[in-house]
XYZ file of C-alpha atoms in Angstrom:
707
model
C 4.322 28.657 -27.296
C 3.709 26.596 -24.247
C 5.979 23.682 -23.599
C 4.689 20.322 -24.719
C 3.113 18.434 -21.854
C 3.985 14.823 -21.223
C 1.971 12.378 -19.161
C 3.417 9.230 -17.746
C 1.174 6.241 -16.979
C 1.734 4.791 -13.539
C 2.643 1.142 -13.723
C 3.073 -1.547 -11.127
C 5.960 -2.978 -13.133
C 9.516 -2.100 -12.237
C 11.732 -0.292 -14.680
C 13.813 -3.439 -15.144
C 10.799 -5.508 -16.111
C 10.307 -6.310 -19.778
C 7.826 -4.214 -21.733
C 4.447 -5.959 -21.969
C 1.860 -5.605 -24.659
C -1.685 -4.548 -23.824
C -2.889 -8.134 -24.201
C -0.181 -9.496 -21.899
C -0.943 -6.784 -19.347
C -4.604 -7.708 -19.299
C -3.761 -11.409 -18.971
C -1.505 -10.607 -16.022
C -4.248 -8.578 -14.407
C -6.742 -11.395 -14.887
C -4.281 -13.895 -13.481
C -4.301 -12.113 -10.137
C -8.091 -12.297 -9.800
C -9.752 -14.510 -7.267
C -11.591 -17.743 -7.812
C -15.375 -17.476 -7.771
C -17.318 -20.463 -6.529
C -20.924 -20.704 -5.443
C -21.802 -20.391 -1.808
C -23.607 -23.564 -0.830
C -24.788 -22.037 2.389
C -27.460 -20.194 0.476
C -30.477 -22.139 -0.598
C -31.551 -22.330 -4.218
C -34.590 -20.416 -5.314
C -37.901 -22.266 -5.195
C -38.640 -24.468 -8.228
C -41.676 -22.370 -9.128
C -39.416 -19.521 -10.242
C -38.893 -19.287 -13.978
C -35.106 -19.249 -13.946
C -32.303 -18.204 -11.689
C -28.872 -16.717 -11.823
C -25.975 -18.385 -10.105
C -25.826 -18.272 -6.334
C -24.115 -15.421 -4.537
C -20.375 -16.032 -4.947
C -17.730 -15.813 -2.314
C -14.108 -14.920 -2.854
C -11.398 -17.482 -2.099
C -7.675 -16.673 -2.349
C -5.874 -18.249 -5.252
C -3.535 -20.247 -3.025
C -6.466 -22.078 -1.393
C -8.424 -24.720 -3.261
C -12.087 -24.831 -2.228
C -13.201 -28.223 -0.980
C -16.624 -27.896 -2.595
C -15.308 -26.954 -5.997
C -17.770 -28.302 -8.605
C -16.628 -31.252 -10.652
C -16.197 -30.932 -14.402
C -18.508 -32.314 -17.038
C -18.363 -36.135 -17.562
C -18.244 -35.421 -21.287
C -15.277 -33.050 -21.413
C -13.502 -33.832 -18.074
C -11.044 -30.920 -18.332
C -7.880 -30.960 -16.303
C -7.652 -29.106 -13.027
C -6.817 -25.441 -13.390
C -3.544 -24.639 -11.603
C -4.193 -22.380 -8.645
C -0.717 -21.978 -7.205
C 0.823 -19.815 -9.931
C 0.450 -16.192 -8.810
C 0.400 -14.854 -12.387
C -1.468 -17.493 -14.383
C -2.303 -16.347 -17.930
C -5.812 -17.794 -17.667
C -8.487 -16.695 -15.214
C -9.300 -19.360 -12.662
C -12.870 -18.253 -12.039
C -15.314 -21.168 -12.126
C -19.035 -20.502 -12.161
C -21.519 -23.238 -11.395
C -24.432 -23.465 -13.831
C -26.046 -26.855 -13.133
C -26.630 -28.344 -9.683
C -27.405 -31.733 -11.249
C -24.501 -34.187 -11.093
C -24.323 -37.773 -12.360
C -23.843 -40.174 -9.462
C -21.065 -42.751 -9.352
C -23.193 -45.573 -10.726
C -24.798 -43.314 -13.347
C -28.275 -44.286 -12.187
C -29.507 -40.758 -12.807
C -27.632 -40.365 -16.116
C -27.934 -42.823 -19.010
C -26.526 -42.291 -22.499
C -28.393 -44.217 -25.213
C -26.821 -45.366 -28.512
C -29.249 -43.240 -30.534
C -27.983 -40.064 -28.849
C -30.746 -39.756 -26.258
C -29.891 -38.978 -22.661
C -32.113 -40.102 -19.776
C -31.889 -37.974 -16.646
C -33.461 -38.173 -13.218
C -33.620 -34.807 -11.485
C -34.343 -34.324 -7.823
C -36.687 -31.671 -6.527
C -35.105 -28.238 -6.942
C -32.184 -29.308 -9.128
C -31.141 -27.021 -11.970
C -29.862 -28.036 -15.388
C -28.356 -25.824 -18.091
C -27.968 -27.252 -21.602
C -26.255 -25.544 -24.520
C -27.274 -26.471 -28.048
C -30.353 -27.789 -29.825
C -32.366 -30.599 -28.309
C -35.784 -32.108 -27.722
C -37.154 -32.333 -24.187
C -39.704 -34.924 -23.038
C -40.949 -35.119 -19.449
C -41.607 -38.760 -18.580
C -42.400 -38.230 -14.908
C -42.789 -35.222 -12.686
C -42.808 -31.534 -13.614
C -40.273 -28.903 -14.582
C -40.100 -25.293 -15.731
C -38.213 -23.992 -18.754
C -38.235 -20.380 -19.966
C -41.575 -19.796 -18.252
C -43.193 -22.980 -19.581
C -44.519 -25.439 -16.983
C -44.007 -28.869 -18.561
C -45.789 -31.919 -17.169
C -45.329 -35.592 -17.950
C -46.557 -36.368 -21.467
C -45.464 -37.873 -24.764
C -44.895 -34.426 -26.293
C -41.407 -33.466 -27.417
C -40.619 -29.814 -26.830
C -37.888 -28.617 -29.203
C -35.361 -26.129 -27.875
C -32.621 -24.014 -29.477
C -30.467 -22.771 -26.570
C -27.649 -20.858 -28.254
C -24.832 -18.835 -26.764
C -25.925 -15.556 -28.404
C -28.928 -15.459 -26.035
C -29.361 -16.192 -22.346
C -29.626 -19.943 -21.812
C -32.908 -21.191 -20.312
C -32.580 -23.060 -17.027
C -34.377 -26.373 -16.523
C -35.689 -26.507 -12.961
C -37.288 -29.620 -11.504
C -40.403 -28.836 -9.470
C -40.454 -32.418 -8.143
C -38.545 -35.642 -8.664
C -38.552 -35.648 -12.451
C -37.484 -38.047 -15.191
C -36.703 -36.459 -18.562
C -35.430 -37.473 -21.976
C -33.060 -35.259 -23.970
C -33.200 -35.960 -27.714
C -30.844 -34.809 -30.485
C -32.361 -32.060 -32.640
C -32.918 -33.120 -36.286
C -32.768 -29.513 -37.545
C -29.604 -28.500 -35.702
C -27.172 -29.556 -38.420
C -28.790 -27.465 -41.162
C -28.956 -24.423 -38.873
C -25.348 -24.882 -37.825
C -24.244 -25.060 -41.467
C -25.375 -21.464 -41.939
C -22.121 -20.499 -40.201
C -20.369 -21.426 -43.454
C -22.272 -18.598 -45.149
C -22.013 -15.835 -42.549
C -19.753 -15.270 -39.512
C -22.706 -14.171 -37.345
C -23.810 -17.817 -37.067
C -20.397 -18.982 -35.879
C -19.726 -20.538 -32.481
C -23.325 -20.527 -31.299
C -23.187 -24.172 -30.299
C -20.949 -26.062 -27.916
C -17.437 -26.726 -29.118
C -14.491 -28.869 -28.262
C -11.494 -27.221 -26.558
C -9.802 -27.059 -29.972
C -12.626 -24.825 -31.232
C -14.128 -27.226 -33.770
C -17.889 -27.895 -33.659
C -18.953 -31.144 -32.061
C -21.186 -33.666 -33.823
C -23.562 -33.780 -30.844
C -26.389 -31.260 -30.961
C -26.325 -30.410 -27.240
C -24.135 -30.465 -24.188
C -24.813 -30.163 -20.474
C -23.030 -27.172 -18.949
C -22.100 -28.070 -15.387
C -19.630 -25.239 -14.787
C -18.072 -22.455 -16.792
C -15.111 -24.776 -17.437
C -17.341 -26.757 -19.809
C -17.584 -23.769 -22.177
C -14.315 -23.000 -23.997
C -15.642 -19.789 -25.544
C -14.067 -16.378 -25.105
C -17.107 -14.967 -23.325
C -19.140 -16.186 -20.370
C -22.463 -17.908 -20.868
C -25.503 -16.149 -19.464
C -28.527 -17.747 -17.851
C -32.080 -16.581 -18.409
C -33.082 -14.708 -15.284
C -36.618 -13.862 -14.228
C -36.566 -11.364 -11.331
C -39.028 -11.670 -8.469
C -41.025 -8.675 -9.786
C -41.431 -10.464 -13.127
C -42.661 -13.642 -11.430
C -45.206 -11.693 -9.406
C -46.580 -9.985 -12.514
C -46.716 -13.310 -14.364
C -48.752 -14.859 -11.577
C -51.213 -11.943 -11.614
C -51.727 -12.201 -15.381
C -52.165 -15.979 -15.332
C -54.751 -15.803 -12.538
C -56.894 -13.419 -14.609
C -58.486 -16.458 -16.262
C -59.974 -17.463 -12.909
C -61.848 -14.163 -12.936
C -63.201 -14.804 -16.417
C -61.085 -12.077 -18.021
C -59.060 -12.304 -21.214
C -55.755 -10.485 -20.720
C -54.555 -8.003 -23.328
C -51.002 -7.111 -22.280
C -49.298 -4.081 -23.817
C -45.502 -4.334 -23.412
C -43.409 -1.216 -23.885
C -40.124 0.183 -22.685
C -36.626 1.238 -23.771
C -34.413 -0.781 -26.077
C -32.840 -3.919 -24.622
C -35.014 -3.685 -21.510
C -36.434 -7.224 -21.806
C -39.760 -6.690 -23.599
C -39.304 -9.669 -25.925
C -37.918 -11.848 -23.131
C -40.776 -11.075 -20.753
C -43.323 -11.511 -23.558
C -41.860 -14.920 -24.412
C -41.964 -16.040 -20.773
C -45.535 -14.771 -20.424
C -46.590 -16.619 -23.585
C -45.064 -19.871 -22.347
C -46.736 -19.536 -18.964
C -50.170 -18.839 -20.467
C -50.146 -21.857 -22.810
C -48.774 -24.350 -20.249
C -49.744 -23.323 -16.721
C -52.394 -25.599 -15.219
C -52.572 -23.935 -11.840
C -55.682 -24.240 -9.659
C -56.813 -27.325 -11.688
C -57.764 -25.032 -14.562
C -56.762 -25.784 -18.131
C -54.318 -23.340 -19.718
C -55.253 -21.231 -22.706
C -55.286 -23.359 -25.842
C -53.576 -20.565 -27.789
C -52.264 -17.035 -27.338
C -52.295 -14.226 -29.909
C -49.077 -12.261 -30.326
C -49.185 -8.871 -32.021
C -45.552 -8.547 -33.075
C -45.208 -4.872 -34.027
C -41.471 -4.303 -33.621
C -40.208 -4.093 -37.235
C -36.579 -3.854 -36.137
C -36.410 -6.959 -33.915
C -39.486 -9.075 -34.779
C -40.123 -12.400 -33.089
C -42.124 -14.169 -35.795
C -41.113 -12.621 -39.095
C -38.320 -10.998 -41.073
C -37.244 -7.425 -40.270
C -39.488 -4.755 -41.779
C -42.657 -6.839 -41.273
C -45.193 -6.754 -38.414
C -47.670 -9.590 -37.909
C -50.540 -11.100 -35.937
C -49.765 -14.665 -34.848
C -51.655 -17.422 -33.060
C -49.352 -19.545 -30.894
C -50.410 -22.835 -29.308
C -47.040 -24.253 -28.146
C -44.284 -22.821 -25.943
C -41.701 -20.642 -27.654
C -38.342 -22.152 -26.720
C -36.171 -20.962 -29.607
C -34.434 -17.787 -30.748
C -36.298 -15.572 -33.259
C -34.049 -16.535 -36.173
C -34.945 -20.192 -35.546
C -38.540 -19.483 -36.686
C -38.195 -16.526 -39.079
C -41.746 -17.034 -40.334
C -44.791 -19.040 -39.258
C -47.241 -21.039 -41.328
C -49.633 -18.634 -43.109
C -53.317 -18.626 -42.186
C -52.784 -21.249 -39.484
C -50.245 -19.557 -37.226
C -49.528 -16.237 -38.918
C -53.006 -14.816 -39.419
C -52.015 -11.563 -41.147
C -48.918 -9.466 -41.786
C -48.026 -6.048 -43.180
C -44.827 -4.655 -44.650
C -43.529 -1.510 -42.984
C -40.611 -1.790 -45.449
C -38.321 -0.269 -42.811
C -36.759 -1.306 -39.517
C -38.315 1.617 -37.639
C -41.742 3.310 -37.600
C -39.946 6.647 -37.971
C -40.122 6.601 -41.775
C -43.947 6.708 -41.827
C -45.567 6.764 -38.377
C -49.082 7.173 -39.804
C -48.823 4.068 -41.993
C -47.335 2.127 -39.077
C -50.301 2.932 -36.829
C -52.725 2.015 -39.639
C -51.082 -1.400 -39.997
C -51.182 -2.049 -36.246
C -54.846 -1.104 -35.989
C -55.717 -3.365 -38.928
C -54.021 -6.311 -37.216
C -55.860 -5.441 -34.013
C -59.173 -5.409 -35.907
C -58.497 -8.903 -37.260
C -57.700 -10.124 -33.750
C -60.993 -8.811 -32.399
C -63.083 -10.127 -35.278
C -61.465 -13.574 -35.637
C -60.299 -14.402 -32.116
C -62.126 -12.030 -29.788
C -62.060 -13.302 -26.217
C -60.971 -16.802 -27.209
C -57.320 -16.225 -26.452
C -55.175 -13.611 -24.700
C -53.227 -10.994 -26.641
C -49.605 -9.971 -26.072
C -48.456 -6.808 -27.859
C -44.695 -6.326 -28.183
C -43.769 -2.760 -29.184
C -40.525 -1.153 -30.436
C -38.049 0.454 -28.054
C -38.706 3.961 -29.395
C -40.151 5.730 -26.354
C -39.418 9.417 -26.907
C -40.599 12.059 -29.337
C -42.714 10.622 -32.142
C -42.194 7.142 -30.690
C -43.923 8.232 -27.490
C -46.793 9.734 -29.499
C -47.234 6.386 -31.270
C -47.329 4.468 -27.974
C -49.860 6.872 -26.468
C -52.119 6.608 -29.524
C -51.929 2.809 -29.525
C -52.723 2.574 -25.802
C -55.783 4.766 -26.276
C -57.066 2.756 -29.266
C -56.091 -0.754 -28.162
C -57.550 -0.347 -24.638
C -55.439 -3.149 -23.091
C -56.269 -4.756 -19.765
C -52.789 -3.787 -18.499
C -49.773 -1.809 -19.668
C -46.349 -3.048 -18.572
C -43.408 -0.673 -18.842
C -40.122 -2.599 -18.732
C -38.050 -0.083 -16.816
C -38.092 1.570 -13.427
C -35.681 4.327 -14.442
C -37.965 6.459 -16.567
C -37.673 8.703 -18.416
C -40.267 10.583 -16.409
C -41.931 12.237 -19.394
C -42.562 8.875 -21.050
C -43.985 7.302 -17.895
C -46.243 10.274 -17.159
C -47.678 10.340 -20.683
C -48.322 6.602 -20.716
C -50.022 6.779 -17.326
C -52.233 9.585 -18.602
C -53.124 7.512 -21.681
C -54.092 4.554 -19.473
C -56.409 6.662 -17.359
C -58.073 5.140 -14.345
C -59.435 2.040 -16.095
C -56.156 0.478 -17.309
C -53.517 -0.608 -14.775
C -50.014 0.709 -15.465
C -47.157 -1.358 -14.017
C -43.397 -0.871 -14.155
C -40.980 -3.792 -14.009
C -37.192 -3.796 -13.725
C -35.248 -4.229 -16.934
C -33.614 -7.557 -17.601
C -30.266 -8.155 -15.963
C -27.171 -9.463 -17.655
C -28.193 -8.130 -21.042
C -24.674 -8.226 -22.522
C -24.960 -9.731 -25.981
C -22.431 -11.253 -28.337
C -24.318 -9.818 -31.306
C -25.446 -6.318 -32.179
C -28.988 -5.467 -33.257
C -27.808 -5.198 -36.876
C -26.220 -8.658 -36.679
C -29.425 -10.136 -35.250
C -31.360 -8.608 -38.156
C -28.842 -10.134 -40.555
C -29.289 -13.533 -38.917
C -33.075 -13.212 -39.040
C -33.148 -12.239 -42.715
C -30.571 -14.819 -43.776
C -32.455 -17.516 -41.901
C -35.678 -16.418 -43.640
C -34.268 -16.707 -47.161
C -32.584 -20.059 -46.474
C -35.582 -21.634 -44.741
C -36.998 -24.739 -46.392
C -40.671 -23.878 -46.735
C -41.648 -27.556 -46.793
C -40.534 -27.784 -43.153
C -42.416 -24.712 -41.961
C -45.291 -26.787 -40.573
C -42.864 -29.116 -38.802
C -41.897 -28.493 -35.169
C -38.262 -28.769 -36.323
C -37.779 -26.556 -39.402
C -34.679 -27.022 -41.531
C -32.536 -24.728 -43.675
C -30.783 -24.951 -47.022
C -27.098 -23.985 -46.568
C -26.608 -23.340 -50.291
C -25.545 -19.759 -51.145
C -28.354 -17.757 -52.694
C -26.203 -17.049 -55.738
C -26.176 -20.791 -56.475
C -29.974 -21.182 -56.384
C -32.128 -21.058 -59.481
C -34.196 -17.859 -59.310
C -37.824 -17.303 -60.159
C -38.322 -15.643 -63.547
C -41.162 -13.158 -63.285
C -42.343 -11.425 -66.445
C -42.889 -7.701 -66.114
C -43.312 -6.874 -69.808
C -45.730 -8.287 -72.336
C -49.341 -9.390 -72.408
C -49.258 -11.450 -69.199
C -47.115 -9.746 -66.501
C -46.690 -11.425 -63.144
C -47.320 -8.331 -61.027
C -48.950 -4.915 -61.247
C -45.824 -2.825 -60.704
C -43.205 -1.618 -58.285
C -44.182 0.889 -55.618
C -41.579 2.845 -53.652
C -42.184 3.948 -50.099
C -40.320 7.058 -48.947
C -37.670 7.770 -51.620
C -38.873 7.874 -55.259
C -35.952 7.157 -57.654
C -35.969 8.422 -61.212
C -36.914 6.137 -64.072
C -33.315 5.784 -65.183
C -32.239 4.734 -61.667
C -35.017 2.311 -60.754
C -33.322 -0.806 -62.143
C -30.104 -0.062 -60.248
C -32.053 0.863 -57.106
C -33.847 -2.503 -56.850
C -31.191 -4.843 -58.244
C -29.708 -6.860 -55.409
C -32.160 -5.406 -52.887
C -34.995 -6.794 -50.760
C -38.588 -5.997 -51.741
C -41.895 -6.882 -50.095
C -44.387 -8.948 -52.077
C -47.803 -7.455 -51.237
C -51.142 -8.941 -52.216
C -53.787 -6.433 -53.326
C -57.152 -7.534 -51.951
C -59.181 -4.638 -53.347
C -58.638 -1.686 -55.654
C -59.104 0.603 -52.654
C -55.651 -0.439 -51.472
C -54.181 2.131 -53.875
C -56.115 4.898 -52.105
C -56.407 7.793 -54.588
C -53.449 6.891 -56.806
C -55.813 5.586 -59.490
C -58.739 7.852 -58.621
C -58.617 9.749 -61.924
C -58.181 6.672 -64.095
C -61.123 5.484 -66.156
C -59.482 2.657 -68.088
C -58.856 0.264 -65.198
C -60.021 -3.270 -65.872
C -61.954 -4.520 -62.835
C -64.205 -7.453 -62.090
C -67.713 -7.344 -60.654
C -66.439 -7.119 -57.086
C -64.200 -4.159 -57.825
C -60.933 -6.074 -57.429
C -57.975 -5.009 -59.508
C -57.079 -7.258 -62.431
C -54.789 -5.875 -65.132
C -54.293 -2.116 -64.974
C -53.839 0.087 -67.980
C -53.378 3.155 -65.880
C -51.855 6.578 -66.372
C -50.448 6.236 -62.860
C -48.107 3.472 -64.059
C -45.031 4.549 -66.002
C -42.269 2.381 -67.496
C -38.501 2.547 -67.353
C -36.235 2.059 -70.365
C -36.098 -1.633 -69.407
C -39.893 -1.729 -69.417
C -40.246 -2.122 -65.614
C -43.645 -0.792 -64.443
C -43.400 1.860 -61.736
C -46.453 3.088 -59.844
C -46.109 6.855 -59.626
C -46.079 7.913 -56.008
C -44.713 11.425 -55.870
C -46.657 12.146 -52.654
C -45.071 9.221 -50.805
C -48.337 7.306 -50.339
C -48.513 3.780 -48.962
C -50.871 0.900 -49.650
C -53.938 0.813 -47.437
C -53.473 -2.090 -44.970
C -57.235 -2.659 -44.842
C -57.169 -3.937 -48.419
C -53.688 -5.443 -48.706
C -51.339 -7.792 -46.865
C -47.773 -8.945 -47.331
C -47.011 -12.488 -48.479
C -43.292 -12.313 -47.825
C -39.983 -10.854 -48.946
C -38.081 -11.335 -52.211
C -34.503 -10.595 -53.206
C -33.971 -9.272 -56.730
C -31.297 -11.575 -58.152
C -31.056 -9.743 -61.468
C -32.952 -7.970 -64.246
C -33.158 -9.478 -67.743
C -34.083 -6.481 -69.874
C -33.969 -8.535 -73.080
C -36.665 -10.952 -71.938
C -38.455 -8.429 -69.786
C -38.093 -10.534 -66.625
C -37.103 -10.075 -63.013
C -35.023 -12.822 -61.440
C -36.043 -13.068 -57.797
C -35.168 -15.307 -54.856
C -37.741 -16.067 -52.177
C -38.535 -18.927 -49.784
C -42.251 -18.562 -50.619
C -43.675 -21.652 -52.365
C -45.145 -21.403 -55.841
C -48.623 -22.493 -54.781
C -48.854 -19.669 -52.231
C -47.904 -17.101 -54.863
C -50.206 -18.670 -57.450
C -53.094 -18.563 -54.988
C -52.635 -14.805 -54.672
C -53.027 -14.406 -58.444
C -51.482 -11.514 -60.359
C -52.776 -8.756 -58.096
C -49.327 -8.349 -56.603
C -47.170 -5.294 -55.979
C -43.462 -5.245 -55.197
C -42.783 -2.633 -52.507
C -39.365 -1.018 -52.195
C -38.535 0.746 -48.958
C -35.850 1.114 -46.324
C -34.956 -2.539 -45.810
C -31.403 -3.259 -44.701
C -29.042 -3.739 -47.612
C -28.562 -7.534 -47.897
C -24.762 -7.363 -47.949
C -24.737 -10.787 -46.278
C -26.135 -12.286 -49.517
C -23.276 -10.833 -51.551
C -20.558 -12.595 -49.549
C -22.139 -16.001 -48.889
C -20.331 -17.642 -51.792
C -16.993 -16.188 -50.724
C -17.354 -17.412 -47.155
C -18.356 -20.870 -48.372
C -15.305 -21.021 -50.652
C -13.088 -19.982 -47.777
C -14.636 -22.646 -45.553
C -14.203 -25.282 -48.236
C -10.586 -24.268 -48.746
C -9.520 -24.252 -45.103
C -12.325 -26.166 -43.380
C -13.352 -23.080 -41.393
C -12.454 -19.423 -41.127
C -10.028 -18.974 -38.266
C -11.340 -16.288 -35.953
C -13.868 -14.994 -38.501
C -16.694 -17.110 -37.203
C -17.589 -15.176 -34.084
C -18.166 -11.423 -33.886
C -17.978 -11.660 -30.106
C -18.237 -8.515 -28.015
C -19.210 -9.655 -24.549
C -16.485 -10.588 -22.136
C -13.667 -9.706 -24.536
C -11.617 -6.680 -25.447
C -12.452 -4.809 -28.623
C -9.901 -3.120 -30.839
C -10.163 0.424 -32.109
C -11.589 -0.822 -35.410
C -14.580 -2.385 -33.620
C -13.503 -6.043 -33.836
C -11.962 -8.198 -31.143
C -10.367 -10.630 -33.586
C -6.598 -10.577 -33.703
C -4.751 -9.015 -36.599
C -3.477 -12.409 -37.675
C -7.028 -13.775 -37.864
C -8.343 -10.749 -39.725
C -5.453 -10.825 -42.177
C -5.918 -14.535 -42.769
C -9.606 -14.094 -43.569
C -8.963 -11.096 -45.807
C -6.254 -12.995 -47.666
C -8.582 -15.904 -48.324
C -11.332 -13.656 -49.641
C -8.965 -11.641 -51.826
C -7.588 -14.793 -53.381
C -10.973 -15.789 -54.791
C -11.833 -14.976 -58.402
C -14.207 -12.085 -58.990
C -17.032 -14.103 -60.514
C -19.579 -13.710 -57.735
C -22.756 -11.690 -58.444
C -22.930 -8.220 -56.882
C -19.262 -8.457 -55.797
C -16.273 -6.685 -57.330
C -12.768 -7.457 -56.135
C -10.644 -4.394 -55.365
C -6.917 -4.603 -54.651
C -4.938 -2.007 -52.779
C -6.159 1.527 -53.472
C -8.018 0.525 -56.617
C -11.095 2.758 -57.066
C -10.586 4.163 -53.580
C -10.518 7.930 -53.060
C -7.685 9.638 -51.239
C -7.992 9.457 -47.466
C -10.213 6.373 -47.493
C -7.661 4.122 -45.829
C -8.619 2.935 -42.344
C -6.270 4.288 -39.691
C -5.817 2.219 -36.577
C -4.748 3.754 -33.286
C -2.367 1.575 -31.342
C -1.964 2.064 -27.614
C 0.266 -0.132 -25.518
C -0.855 0.310 -21.932
C 1.992 -1.884 -20.712
C 4.727 0.587 -21.615
C 6.384 2.697 -18.917
């Protein structure tokens, strides 16, 4: 047998030096880094650009203090960072975000008692604000996330949160603006008590507690005490050129139909949002901007204007200056013209049904809007295999005025096939992917935030420019009681896409899960599922009323199940989704489903009883199961220490996938274990209770500081 090999890690430490942990070694390494300050010799980008990254930095040794070091925020006024210690435990890098500075007499900065802030920006000055606020331009002109805002009495509401790149306010001339507190910020911030994904999105005090103010000006990186660096929204020069070309198409009398595609995390949604804002606000060449823009949101995994698993056609008349989970649904019929349930976060489960839904939304755009407003189509990031076939088919049937591929790195097969689908009549353009795309949340966490925000949204505020949320756990809300058995049921039945569970398993399969509430507009929506039935009760127009069909079977609880052994789906031409519901419980004795939904009663009543509950491949709503536990923990300790931010950018991650310390994780786990097991859907397990052998999580520990 060969001798065991040993490998020794080279270390800069001497043998007499004390052994350092991995964390201490990293801190020592960071302490020897240089200070980064902006180079004032370089001019700022022109104010017409959408947004800009920080200026090109220059390196300055740690023992030299730069004379032009930016001053701290007048709100926080942090102490000077020591620069003489050669091994400081904290990095001394300071990044400048805002070029605006209050003068000595505060003539350009006025704080009002009601929380408003009056600012006077000079031409070309930049301003970065973290938090939720309202923006009113009193004089001059500025740009924000692609929107060109002129002086008016309109308040533009913004949610600039740390989980996304912060929009940069750029003054195009000497501008006077008002910054207002956001009335809906408190209710949105309180969602952090229900789920850790909403934690630490706003500005915080150095102690880590949330501030009562809804926004804060970020002058330098020293004003943000978070563990990861803030990112600014950047629009590259190639993006700005393409935006200008699309906006000028109105001068030629053309209505742009822009088809956005590209890999995941390449900037499709970001570019589409900037393009939307530019189209509805730009008044270049003394021409009025478009009064509204249609958005065909067909990415079921990361939708902009709806919950995950739903695609929609929306009519937008105001700039979009908020994150997707800040408007999880739009007002039906007025802003959201039509929507369909894919019942999955990817088109992969049923590509044919996905294309049918997209083409139906496209037909409604052409018949109801036509050439009255431009169309922006945001597609999923699935660009290979079947995903590429879907994109090619959509390009051929949509016939857009231009196709924009958000990557210049291929893959070559995808680009070649899309170019061939465009032919010679449709321009095909490639743009660079977005830079600085590091995110503090994963795609799954963003879907959780979107769905949680949807179910906690107060529907009465949906028509308001500042929607609000109910921070009460779903388990504490009174559910709807929907009769499924008896002479007057509330819906036709339950239809399962993809997997068809047995009758004995249906109740367990839907209990505690998310279903889509679909309105049946015509009997043809069932395709040929009821083709052989002769005892269907229909009205004179052929619409379905109360079925007495052989295609509907009943479980032992009496729940009606529409037989669908062939895996059929509802025809999108004759059906549309109203929204999502969460099955709170099943009362077999009364023959009722207990459901939770933000949909108002009048909207459901207007749809009548021609409703079908669709079960599919929605994400399991595990966030709903733990809301009550997190709220109890918050009430007990005021806040969960370390459990409020699943940060990944700018921080080290442990082998278990979390960058929280063991003390923080153990503290959170101890709080949750101490709660009584009286929460729906949740069972408390202690130790190895009900756990199979080998299920314990093993953690690999590596101390890189050892010799």
